[in-house]
Amino acid sequence: MPGLRDLTAEEKAKPYAKYFYREHAGPTPALAPYLDNPTPLDPAEALPIERRDDLLSPGYLTGETGYCLLPGGGAYVAVCHPMPGVTAEMIDWWFAWHGLEDLRYMLWSPEDHYAVSMSDEDRAKVLDPDRPLRLKFQGLTHHVYEDIGQGPDDLWISFMTPEDFGFDMSRWHAPHVATLVAANVLVKSGQAPEGSPLLPVAMCHFVRELPDGGGVEMRTRFWMGWQIVDKKPEFRLPQGMTIPEAVPAGLFRHCILEYSNLRVLLPEIYAEMGGVVA
């Protein structure tokens, strides 16, 4: 693990550099027990990707928090993360804002977030003042370098609109949902031999308001082995590739910790930056 790196003089001069040195917030109390005793889910509790519209129903589903290997070779990771004090607009802003430079991405999880980049074309879209906030990440691709549990990996995260992810748009409104961060992800393992196939993952951070109106909850799903193609899920695990249980277990832990830190950081940095993407 690279760990914390020294910031450049230019990075240190940024008004938000102070957050890089702040102590990690630690796991959200409701999720800390899952780190103390990380027992895999029964695969029968996992939400099949074909039933992702079930996230739009009131209440909760089985398998809201946990991980497991799935019959057929895939894997499943889920986290239901309460985020009091956070709004859907803050989350939209974060995913538009942080992709513009490495330091912003590193603030999120300094121990295991190292770099982020995007094409010049996508960068221009993020900086377009007339472009809607959500479309400053939905429809764009981030290339990130991070440790999601097994050492540093390269990930290509192609963010999607709810419609392109295949959700039922007739149900896509409050109070069922507040916003969505969903993507097709390709993972190049830093531990695999050069030329190894990429691991496909369908990622979904489904956000809705907390019942008391005091924030949001993020209901995360990772379906490892899948991609969304033409609004439908396809199992695309490369032939001969197997997913060890340590891979979803590591991602489960990483997801809890990175969003535990973000839920504390985000309201403060959003206010300081004035919600501006620049």
PDB file of C-alpha atoms in Angstrom:
ATOM      1  CA  MET A   1       0.000   0.000   0.000  1.00  0.00           C
ATOM      2  CA  PRO A   2       1.475   3.396  -0.976  1.00  0.00           C
ATOM      3  CA  GLY A   3      -0.141   5.146   1.998  1.00  0.00           C
ATOM      4  CA  LEU A   4      -0.032   8.904   2.462  1.00  0.00           C
ATOM      5  CA  ARG A   5       2.246  10.692   0.020  1.00  0.00           C
ATOM      6  CA  ASP A   6       3.818  14.098   0.391  1.00  0.00           C
ATOM      7  CA  LEU A   7       1.727  16.840  -1.147  1.00  0.00           C
ATOM      8  CA  THR A   8       3.305  19.151  -3.691  1.00  0.00           C
ATOM      9  CA  ALA A   9       3.753  22.825  -2.853  1.00  0.00           C
ATOM     10  CA  GLU A  10       0.858  23.623  -5.186  1.00  0.00           C
ATOM     11  CA  GLU A  11      -1.386  21.089  -3.434  1.00  0.00           C
ATOM     12  CA  LYS A  12      -0.452  22.362   0.017  1.00  0.00           C
ATOM     13  CA  ALA A  13      -1.562  25.840  -1.043  1.00  0.00           C
ATOM     14  CA  LYS A  14      -5.104  24.675  -1.802  1.00  0.00           C
ATOM     15  CA  PRO A  15      -7.653  25.823   0.808  1.00  0.00           C
ATOM     16  CA  TYR A  16      -8.887  22.244   1.273  1.00  0.00           C
ATOM     17  CA  ALA A  17      -5.441  20.651   1.744  1.00  0.00           C
ATOM     18  CA  LYS A  18      -6.041  20.666   5.507  1.00  0.00           C
ATOM     19  CA  TYR A  19      -8.582  17.868   5.121  1.00  0.00           C
ATOM     20  CA  PHE A  20      -5.873  15.579   3.767  1.00  0.00           C
ATOM     21  CA  TYR A  21      -4.127  15.597   7.144  1.00  0.00           C
ATOM     22  CA  ARG A  22      -7.251  15.215   9.242  1.00  0.00           C
ATOM     23  CA  GLU A  23      -7.596  11.983  11.212  1.00  0.00           C
ATOM     24  CA  HIS A  24      -9.963   9.479   9.598  1.00  0.00           C
ATOM     25  CA  ALA A  25     -13.461   9.733  11.042  1.00  0.00           C
ATOM     26  CA  GLY A  26     -13.598   5.995  11.746  1.00  0.00           C
ATOM     27  CA  PRO A  27     -16.514   3.740  10.860  1.00  0.00           C
ATOM     28  CA  THR A  28     -20.058   5.034  11.195  1.00  0.00           C
ATOM     29  CA  PRO A  29     -21.268   3.586  14.538  1.00  0.00           C
ATOM     30  CA  ALA A  30     -24.099   1.597  12.954  1.00  0.00           C
ATOM     31  CA  LEU A  31     -21.596  -0.133  10.663  1.00  0.00           C
ATOM     32  CA  ALA A  32     -18.677  -0.690  13.044  1.00  0.00           C
ATOM     33  CA  PRO A  33     -19.953  -4.152  14.130  1.00  0.00           C
ATOM     34  CA  TYR A  34     -19.692  -5.366  10.530  1.00  0.00           C
ATOM     35  CA  LEU A  35     -15.976  -4.610  10.563  1.00  0.00           C
ATOM     36  CA  ASP A  36     -15.492  -6.319  13.910  1.00  0.00           C
ATOM     37  CA  ASN A  37     -17.227  -9.497  12.749  1.00  0.00           C
ATOM     38  CA  PRO A  38     -17.251  -9.630   8.922  1.00  0.00           C
ATOM     39  CA  THR A  39     -19.335 -12.752   8.350  1.00  0.00           C
ATOM     40  CA  PRO A  40     -20.438 -13.385   4.732  1.00  0.00           C
ATOM     41  CA  LEU A  41     -24.114 -13.178   3.820  1.00  0.00           C
ATOM     42  CA  ASP A  42     -26.146 -16.152   2.715  1.00  0.00           C
ATOM     43  CA  PRO A  43     -26.214 -15.685  -1.105  1.00  0.00           C
ATOM     44  CA  ALA A  44     -30.004 -16.096  -0.965  1.00  0.00           C
ATOM     45  CA  GLU A  45     -30.125 -12.708   0.831  1.00  0.00           C
ATOM     46  CA  ALA A  46     -28.339 -10.865  -1.984  1.00  0.00           C
ATOM     47  CA  LEU A  47     -30.381  -8.618  -4.267  1.00  0.00           C
ATOM     48  CA  PRO A  48     -30.159 -10.004  -7.813  1.00  0.00           C
ATOM     49  CA  ILE A  49     -29.087  -7.344 -10.264  1.00  0.00           C
ATOM     50  CA  GLU A  50     -32.185  -8.119 -12.329  1.00  0.00           C
ATOM     51  CA  ARG A  51     -34.282  -6.882  -9.386  1.00  0.00           C
ATOM     52  CA  ARG A  52     -32.470  -3.589  -8.810  1.00  0.00           C
ATOM     53  CA  ASP A  53     -35.824  -1.771  -9.112  1.00  0.00           C
ATOM     54  CA  ASP A  54     -36.644  -3.264  -5.698  1.00  0.00           C
ATOM     55  CA  LEU A  55     -34.473  -0.470  -4.298  1.00  0.00           C
ATOM     56  CA  LEU A  56     -37.316   1.902  -5.233  1.00  0.00           C
ATOM     57  CA  SER A  57     -39.747   0.192  -2.863  1.00  0.00           C
ATOM     58  CA  PRO A  58     -40.301   1.555   0.675  1.00  0.00           C
ATOM     59  CA  GLY A  59     -38.500  -0.070   3.572  1.00  0.00           C
ATOM     60  CA  TYR A  60     -35.500  -2.348   3.409  1.00  0.00           C
ATOM     61  CA  LEU A  61     -34.480  -5.541   1.644  1.00  0.00           C
ATOM     62  CA  THR A  62     -32.603  -8.594   2.809  1.00  0.00           C
ATOM     63  CA  GLY A  63     -28.871  -8.346   2.346  1.00  0.00           C
ATOM     64  CA  GLU A  64     -28.702  -4.563   2.836  1.00  0.00           C
ATOM     65  CA  THR A  65     -25.244  -4.813   4.415  1.00  0.00           C
ATOM     66  CA  GLY A  66     -22.771  -7.613   3.788  1.00  0.00           C
ATOM     67  CA  TYR A  67     -20.912  -9.501   1.087  1.00  0.00           C
ATOM     68  CA  CYS A  68     -20.806 -12.963  -0.435  1.00  0.00           C
ATOM     69  CA  LEU A  69     -19.785 -15.039  -3.413  1.00  0.00           C
ATOM     70  CA  LEU A  70     -22.651 -15.898  -5.745  1.00  0.00           C
ATOM     71  CA  PRO A  71     -23.511 -19.113  -7.562  1.00  0.00           C
ATOM     72  CA  GLY A  72     -22.140 -18.926 -11.071  1.00  0.00           C
ATOM     73  CA  GLY A  73     -18.932 -17.106 -10.179  1.00  0.00           C
ATOM     74  CA  GLY A  74     -19.950 -13.532  -9.338  1.00  0.00           C
ATOM     75  CA  ALA A  75     -19.833 -11.698  -6.031  1.00  0.00           C
ATOM     76  CA  TYR A  76     -22.030  -9.239  -4.144  1.00  0.00           C
ATOM     77  CA  VAL A  77     -21.274  -6.331  -1.822  1.00  0.00           C
ATOM     78  CA  ALA A  78     -23.909  -4.187  -0.094  1.00  0.00           C
ATOM     79  CA  VAL A  79     -23.758  -1.390   2.480  1.00  0.00           C
ATOM     80  CA  CYS A  80     -26.676   0.609   3.881  1.00  0.00           C
ATOM     81  CA  HIS A  81     -24.992   3.766   5.139  1.00  0.00           C
ATOM     82  CA  PRO A  82     -26.866   6.448   7.122  1.00  0.00           C
ATOM     83  CA  MET A  83     -25.447   9.905   6.376  1.00  0.00           C
ATOM     84  CA  PRO A  84     -27.081  12.486   8.667  1.00  0.00           C
ATOM     85  CA  GLY A  85     -26.358  16.055   7.676  1.00  0.00           C
ATOM     86  CA  VAL A  86     -25.664  15.088   4.056  1.00  0.00           C
ATOM     87  CA  THR A  87     -27.973  16.026   1.179  1.00  0.00           C
ATOM     88  CA  ALA A  88     -28.426  14.558  -2.283  1.00  0.00           C
ATOM     89  CA  GLU A  89     -27.097  17.785  -3.787  1.00  0.00           C
ATOM     90  CA  MET A  90     -23.902  17.435  -1.741  1.00  0.00           C
ATOM     91  CA  ILE A  91     -23.385  13.946  -3.148  1.00  0.00           C
ATOM     92  CA  ASP A  92     -24.003  15.119  -6.716  1.00  0.00           C
ATOM     93  CA  TRP A  93     -21.577  17.985  -6.136  1.00  0.00           C
ATOM     94  CA  TRP A  94     -18.922  15.691  -4.687  1.00  0.00           C
ATOM     95  CA  PHE A  95     -18.912  13.350  -7.656  1.00  0.00           C
ATOM     96  CA  ALA A  96     -18.676  16.312 -10.036  1.00  0.00           C
ATOM     97  CA  TRP A  97     -16.023  18.188  -8.025  1.00  0.00           C
ATOM     98  CA  HIS A  98     -13.591  15.573  -6.764  1.00  0.00           C
ATOM     99  CA  GLY A  99     -12.681  14.118 -10.162  1.00  0.00           C
ATOM    100  CA  LEU A 100     -10.912  17.281 -11.291  1.00  0.00           C
ATOM    101  CA  GLU A 101      -7.665  16.686  -9.386  1.00  0.00           C
ATOM    102  CA  ASP A 102      -5.798  14.066  -7.382  1.00  0.00           C
ATOM    103  CA  LEU A 103      -5.857  15.989  -4.095  1.00  0.00           C
ATOM    104  CA  ARG A 104      -9.648  16.210  -4.044  1.00  0.00           C
ATOM    105  CA  TYR A 105      -9.916  12.477  -4.581  1.00  0.00           C
ATOM    106  CA  MET A 106      -7.320  11.789  -1.898  1.00  0.00           C
ATOM    107  CA  LEU A 107      -9.207  13.845   0.710  1.00  0.00           C
ATOM    108  CA  TRP A 108     -11.940  11.227   0.600  1.00  0.00           C
ATOM    109  CA  SER A 109      -9.751   8.404   1.881  1.00  0.00           C
ATOM    110  CA  PRO A 110      -6.104   9.498   2.116  1.00  0.00           C
ATOM    111  CA  GLU A 111      -4.710   6.072   2.992  1.00  0.00           C
ATOM    112  CA  ASP A 112      -6.043   4.326  -0.104  1.00  0.00           C
ATOM    113  CA  HIS A 113      -7.075   6.913  -2.733  1.00  0.00           C
ATOM    114  CA  TYR A 114      -4.098   7.960  -4.836  1.00  0.00           C
ATOM    115  CA  ALA A 115      -5.038   9.479  -8.208  1.00  0.00           C
ATOM    116  CA  VAL A 116      -7.936  10.380 -10.498  1.00  0.00           C
ATOM    117  CA  SER A 117      -8.082  11.518 -14.113  1.00  0.00           C
ATOM    118  CA  MET A 118     -10.512  11.950 -16.991  1.00  0.00           C
ATOM    119  CA  SER A 119     -10.387  12.830 -20.664  1.00  0.00           C
ATOM    120  CA  ASP A 120     -10.087  16.447 -21.760  1.00  0.00           C
ATOM    121  CA  GLU A 121     -13.555  16.141 -23.283  1.00  0.00           C
ATOM    122  CA  ASP A 122     -15.086  14.993 -20.005  1.00  0.00           C
ATOM    123  CA  ARG A 123     -13.213  17.668 -18.059  1.00  0.00           C
ATOM    124  CA  ALA A 124     -14.711  20.329 -20.312  1.00  0.00           C
ATOM    125  CA  LYS A 125     -18.171  18.958 -19.549  1.00  0.00           C
ATOM    126  CA  VAL A 126     -17.536  19.144 -15.796  1.00  0.00           C
ATOM    127  CA  LEU A 127     -16.424  22.760 -16.104  1.00  0.00           C
ATOM    128  CA  ASP A 128     -19.289  23.793 -18.392  1.00  0.00           C
ATOM    129  CA  PRO A 129     -21.335  26.242 -16.253  1.00  0.00           C
ATOM    130  CA  ASP A 130     -24.489  25.487 -18.248  1.00  0.00           C
ATOM    131  CA  ARG A 131     -24.345  21.724 -17.731  1.00  0.00           C
ATOM    132  CA  PRO A 132     -26.682  20.299 -15.032  1.00  0.00           C
ATOM    133  CA  LEU A 133     -24.872  19.219 -11.872  1.00  0.00           C
ATOM    134  CA  ARG A 134     -25.659  15.509 -12.180  1.00  0.00           C
ATOM    135  CA  LEU A 135     -24.451  15.442 -15.770  1.00  0.00           C
ATOM    136  CA  LYS A 136     -21.075  16.648 -14.539  1.00  0.00           C
ATOM    137  CA  PHE A 137     -20.464  13.007 -13.568  1.00  0.00           C
ATOM    138  CA  GLN A 138     -23.266  10.906 -15.074  1.00  0.00           C
ATOM    139  CA  GLY A 139     -22.196   9.953 -18.588  1.00  0.00           C
ATOM    140  CA  LEU A 140     -18.508  10.610 -17.833  1.00  0.00           C
ATOM    141  CA  THR A 141     -15.613   8.268 -16.983  1.00  0.00           C
ATOM    142  CA  HIS A 142     -13.100   8.567 -14.138  1.00  0.00           C
ATOM    143  CA  HIS A 143      -9.853   6.598 -14.125  1.00  0.00           C
ATOM    144  CA  VAL A 144      -8.867   6.144 -10.492  1.00  0.00           C
ATOM    145  CA  TYR A 145      -5.956   4.495  -8.738  1.00  0.00           C
ATOM    146  CA  GLU A 146      -6.998   3.174  -5.343  1.00  0.00           C
ATOM    147  CA  ASP A 147      -6.788   0.264  -2.944  1.00  0.00           C
ATOM    148  CA  ILE A 148     -10.203  -1.392  -2.657  1.00  0.00           C
ATOM    149  CA  GLY A 149      -8.922  -4.098  -0.344  1.00  0.00           C
ATOM    150  CA  GLN A 150      -6.252  -6.120  -2.139  1.00  0.00           C
ATOM    151  CA  GLY A 151      -3.609  -3.495  -2.876  1.00  0.00           C
ATOM    152  CA  PRO A 152      -3.561  -0.653  -5.415  1.00  0.00           C
ATOM    153  CA  ASP A 153      -5.665  -1.202  -8.542  1.00  0.00           C
ATOM    154  CA  ASP A 154      -6.600   0.812 -11.616  1.00  0.00           C
ATOM    155  CA  LEU A 155     -10.350   1.322 -12.037  1.00  0.00           C
ATOM    156  CA  TRP A 156     -12.244   2.824 -14.946  1.00  0.00           C
ATOM    157  CA  ILE A 157     -15.592   4.071 -13.612  1.00  0.00           C
ATOM    158  CA  SER A 158     -18.094   4.900 -16.359  1.00  0.00           C
ATOM    159  CA  PHE A 159     -20.918   6.719 -14.589  1.00  0.00           C
ATOM    160  CA  MET A 160     -24.438   6.240 -15.916  1.00  0.00           C
ATOM    161  CA  THR A 161     -27.820   7.936 -15.690  1.00  0.00           C
ATOM    162  CA  PRO A 162     -30.587   6.047 -13.857  1.00  0.00           C
ATOM    163  CA  GLU A 163     -32.263   5.379 -17.198  1.00  0.00           C
ATOM    164  CA  ASP A 164     -29.107   3.932 -18.755  1.00  0.00           C
ATOM    165  CA  PHE A 165     -28.587   1.778 -15.653  1.00  0.00           C
ATOM    166  CA  GLY A 166     -31.990   0.280 -16.427  1.00  0.00           C
ATOM    167  CA  PHE A 167     -34.119   1.644 -13.603  1.00  0.00           C
ATOM    168  CA  ASP A 168     -37.880   2.008 -14.027  1.00  0.00           C
ATOM    169  CA  MET A 169     -38.119   5.745 -14.651  1.00  0.00           C
ATOM    170  CA  SER A 170     -41.864   5.814 -13.955  1.00  0.00           C
ATOM    171  CA  ARG A 171     -40.953   5.203 -10.290  1.00  0.00           C
ATOM    172  CA  TRP A 172     -37.918   7.475 -10.257  1.00  0.00           C
ATOM    173  CA  HIS A 173     -39.047  10.271  -7.954  1.00  0.00           C
ATOM    174  CA  ALA A 174     -39.229  11.301  -4.295  1.00  0.00           C
ATOM    175  CA  PRO A 175     -39.653   9.827  -1.765  1.00  0.00           C
ATOM    176  CA  HIS A 176     -38.359   6.638  -3.388  1.00  0.00           C
ATOM    177  CA  VAL A 177     -35.013   8.121  -4.423  1.00  0.00           C
ATOM    178  CA  ALA A 178     -33.043  11.371  -4.084  1.00  0.00           C
ATOM    179  CA  THR A 179     -30.065  10.730  -6.384  1.00  0.00           C
ATOM    180  CA  LEU A 180     -27.953   7.949  -7.866  1.00  0.00           C
ATOM    181  CA  VAL A 181     -24.274   7.288  -8.422  1.00  0.00           C
ATOM    182  CA  ALA A 182     -24.138   4.232 -10.680  1.00  0.00           C
ATOM    183  CA  ALA A 183     -21.520   2.950 -13.095  1.00  0.00           C
ATOM    184  CA  ASN A 184     -20.010   0.183 -15.080  1.00  0.00           C
ATOM    185  CA  VAL A 185     -16.561  -0.368 -13.580  1.00  0.00           C
ATOM    186  CA  LEU A 186     -13.561  -2.228 -14.972  1.00  0.00           C
ATOM    187  CA  VAL A 187     -10.854  -3.190 -12.475  1.00  0.00           C
ATOM    188  CA  LYS A 188      -7.257  -3.883 -13.429  1.00  0.00           C
ATOM    189  CA  SER A 189      -5.771  -5.688 -10.465  1.00  0.00           C
ATOM    190  CA  GLY A 190      -2.360  -4.475  -9.414  1.00  0.00           C
ATOM    191  CA  GLN A 191      -1.647  -7.981  -8.134  1.00  0.00           C
ATOM    192  CA  ALA A 192      -2.504  -9.854 -11.350  1.00  0.00           C
ATOM    193  CA  PRO A 193       0.051 -10.610 -14.091  1.00  0.00           C
ATOM    194  CA  GLU A 194       0.303  -8.015 -16.861  1.00  0.00           C
ATOM    195  CA  GLY A 195      -2.222  -8.697 -19.590  1.00  0.00           C
ATOM    196  CA  SER A 196      -4.745 -10.318 -17.252  1.00  0.00           C
ATOM    197  CA  PRO A 197      -8.413  -9.651 -18.076  1.00  0.00           C
ATOM    198  CA  LEU A 198     -10.233  -6.848 -16.291  1.00  0.00           C
ATOM    199  CA  LEU A 199     -12.841  -7.566 -13.628  1.00  0.00           C
ATOM    200  CA  PRO A 200     -16.258  -6.156 -14.606  1.00  0.00           C
ATOM    201  CA  VAL A 201     -18.393  -4.657 -11.838  1.00  0.00           C
ATOM    202  CA  ALA A 202     -21.795  -2.960 -11.881  1.00  0.00           C
ATOM    203  CA  MET A 203     -21.849  -0.329  -9.111  1.00  0.00           C
ATOM    204  CA  CYS A 204     -24.895   1.370  -7.631  1.00  0.00           C
ATOM    205  CA  HIS A 205     -24.997   3.953  -4.826  1.00  0.00           C
ATOM    206  CA  PHE A 206     -28.737   4.484  -4.403  1.00  0.00           C
ATOM    207  CA  VAL A 207     -29.500   7.528  -2.252  1.00  0.00           C
ATOM    208  CA  ARG A 208     -32.774   8.422  -0.538  1.00  0.00           C
ATOM    209  CA  GLU A 209     -33.704  10.813   2.235  1.00  0.00           C
ATOM    210  CA  LEU A 210     -33.794   9.613   5.831  1.00  0.00           C
ATOM    211  CA  PRO A 211     -37.344   9.417   7.225  1.00  0.00           C
ATOM    212  CA  ASP A 212     -36.675  12.228   9.710  1.00  0.00           C
ATOM    213  CA  GLY A 213     -35.460  14.540   6.952  1.00  0.00           C
ATOM    214  CA  GLY A 214     -32.113  15.000   8.672  1.00  0.00           C
ATOM    215  CA  GLY A 215     -29.952  13.604   5.910  1.00  0.00           C
ATOM    216  CA  VAL A 216     -29.766  10.725   3.471  1.00  0.00           C
ATOM    217  CA  GLU A 217     -28.906   7.066   3.427  1.00  0.00           C
ATOM    218  CA  MET A 218     -26.764   5.500   0.744  1.00  0.00           C
ATOM    219  CA  ARG A 219     -27.742   1.956  -0.194  1.00  0.00           C
ATOM    220  CA  THR A 220     -24.759   0.594  -2.069  1.00  0.00           C
ATOM    221  CA  ARG A 221     -24.637  -2.470  -4.295  1.00  0.00           C
ATOM    222  CA  PHE A 222     -21.689  -3.922  -6.179  1.00  0.00           C
ATOM    223  CA  TRP A 223     -22.395  -6.829  -8.509  1.00  0.00           C
ATOM    224  CA  MET A 224     -18.978  -8.226  -9.376  1.00  0.00           C
ATOM    225  CA  GLY A 225     -18.903  -9.971 -12.731  1.00  0.00           C
ATOM    226  CA  TRP A 226     -21.695  -7.879 -14.254  1.00  0.00           C
ATOM    227  CA  GLN A 227     -22.091  -4.882 -16.541  1.00  0.00           C
ATOM    228  CA  ILE A 228     -25.188  -2.987 -17.628  1.00  0.00           C
ATOM    229  CA  VAL A 229     -25.459  -3.098 -21.436  1.00  0.00           C
ATOM    230  CA  ASP A 230     -28.341  -1.403 -23.262  1.00  0.00           C
ATOM    231  CA  LYS A 231     -30.092  -0.970 -19.888  1.00  0.00           C
ATOM    232  CA  LYS A 232     -29.916  -4.709 -19.121  1.00  0.00           C
ATOM    233  CA  PRO A 233     -27.515  -6.680 -16.916  1.00  0.00           C
ATOM    234  CA  GLU A 234     -25.051  -9.020 -18.591  1.00  0.00           C
ATOM    235  CA  PHE A 235     -22.766 -11.454 -16.787  1.00  0.00           C
ATOM    236  CA  ARG A 236     -19.341 -10.754 -18.267  1.00  0.00           C
ATOM    237  CA  LEU A 237     -16.855 -12.419 -15.940  1.00  0.00           C
ATOM    238  CA  PRO A 238     -13.984 -13.459 -18.231  1.00  0.00           C
ATOM    239  CA  GLN A 239     -13.663 -17.171 -18.841  1.00  0.00           C
ATOM    240  CA  GLY A 240     -11.308 -18.741 -16.345  1.00  0.00           C
ATOM    241  CA  MET A 241     -11.446 -15.808 -13.894  1.00  0.00           C
ATOM    242  CA  THR A 242     -12.440 -16.635 -10.335  1.00  0.00           C
ATOM    243  CA  ILE A 243     -13.254 -14.176  -7.565  1.00  0.00           C
ATOM    244  CA  PRO A 244     -11.768 -15.149  -4.176  1.00  0.00           C
ATOM    245  CA  GLU A 245     -13.911 -14.311  -1.141  1.00  0.00           C
ATOM    246  CA  ALA A 246     -11.205 -11.884  -0.003  1.00  0.00           C
ATOM    247  CA  VAL A 247     -12.075  -9.590  -2.932  1.00  0.00           C
ATOM    248  CA  PRO A 248     -15.687  -8.759  -1.964  1.00  0.00           C
ATOM    249  CA  ALA A 249     -14.665  -8.829   1.707  1.00  0.00           C
ATOM    250  CA  GLY A 250     -11.981  -6.220   1.039  1.00  0.00           C
ATOM    251  CA  LEU A 251     -14.305  -4.033  -1.014  1.00  0.00           C
ATOM    252  CA  PHE A 252     -16.945  -4.269   1.728  1.00  0.00           C
ATOM    253  CA  ARG A 253     -14.499  -2.969   4.319  1.00  0.00           C
ATOM    254  CA  HIS A 254     -13.182  -0.263   1.998  1.00  0.00           C
ATOM    255  CA  CYS A 255     -16.682   0.954   1.148  1.00  0.00           C
ATOM    256  CA  ILE A 256     -17.688   1.268   4.796  1.00  0.00           C
ATOM    257  CA  LEU A 257     -14.556   3.207   5.700  1.00  0.00           C
ATOM    258  CA  GLU A 258     -14.436   5.579   2.721  1.00  0.00           C
ATOM    259  CA  TYR A 259     -18.079   6.610   3.075  1.00  0.00           C
ATOM    260  CA  SER A 260     -17.769   6.855   6.855  1.00  0.00           C
ATOM    261  CA  ASN A 261     -15.084   9.453   6.267  1.00  0.00           C
ATOM    262  CA  LEU A 262     -17.007  11.204   3.490  1.00  0.00           C
ATOM    263  CA  ARG A 263     -20.185  11.589   5.549  1.00  0.00           C
ATOM    264  CA  VAL A 264     -18.214  13.695   8.060  1.00  0.00           C
ATOM    265  CA  LEU A 265     -16.098  15.563   5.511  1.00  0.00           C
ATOM    266  CA  LEU A 266     -18.753  16.374   2.922  1.00  0.00           C
ATOM    267  CA  PRO A 267     -21.027  18.885   4.713  1.00  0.00           C
ATOM    268  CA  GLU A 268     -18.012  20.899   5.804  1.00  0.00           C
ATOM    269  CA  ILE A 269     -16.149  20.987   2.500  1.00  0.00           C
ATOM    270  CA  TYR A 270     -19.346  21.567   0.501  1.00  0.00           C
ATOM    271  CA  ALA A 271     -20.086  24.648   2.597  1.00  0.00           C
ATOM    272  CA  GLU A 272     -16.508  25.878   2.336  1.00  0.00           C
ATOM    273  CA  MET A 273     -16.483  25.503  -1.462  1.00  0.00           C
ATOM    274  CA  GLY A 274     -19.938  27.042  -1.757  1.00  0.00           C
ATOM    275  CA  GLY A 275     -21.222  24.120  -3.788  1.00  0.00           C
ATOM    276  CA  VAL A 276     -19.291  25.397  -6.816  1.00  0.00           C
ATOM    277  CA  VAL A 277     -17.706  22.982  -9.302  1.00  0.00           C
ATOM    278  CA  ALA A 278     -14.513  24.582 -10.608  1.00  0.00           C
TER     279      ALA A 278
END
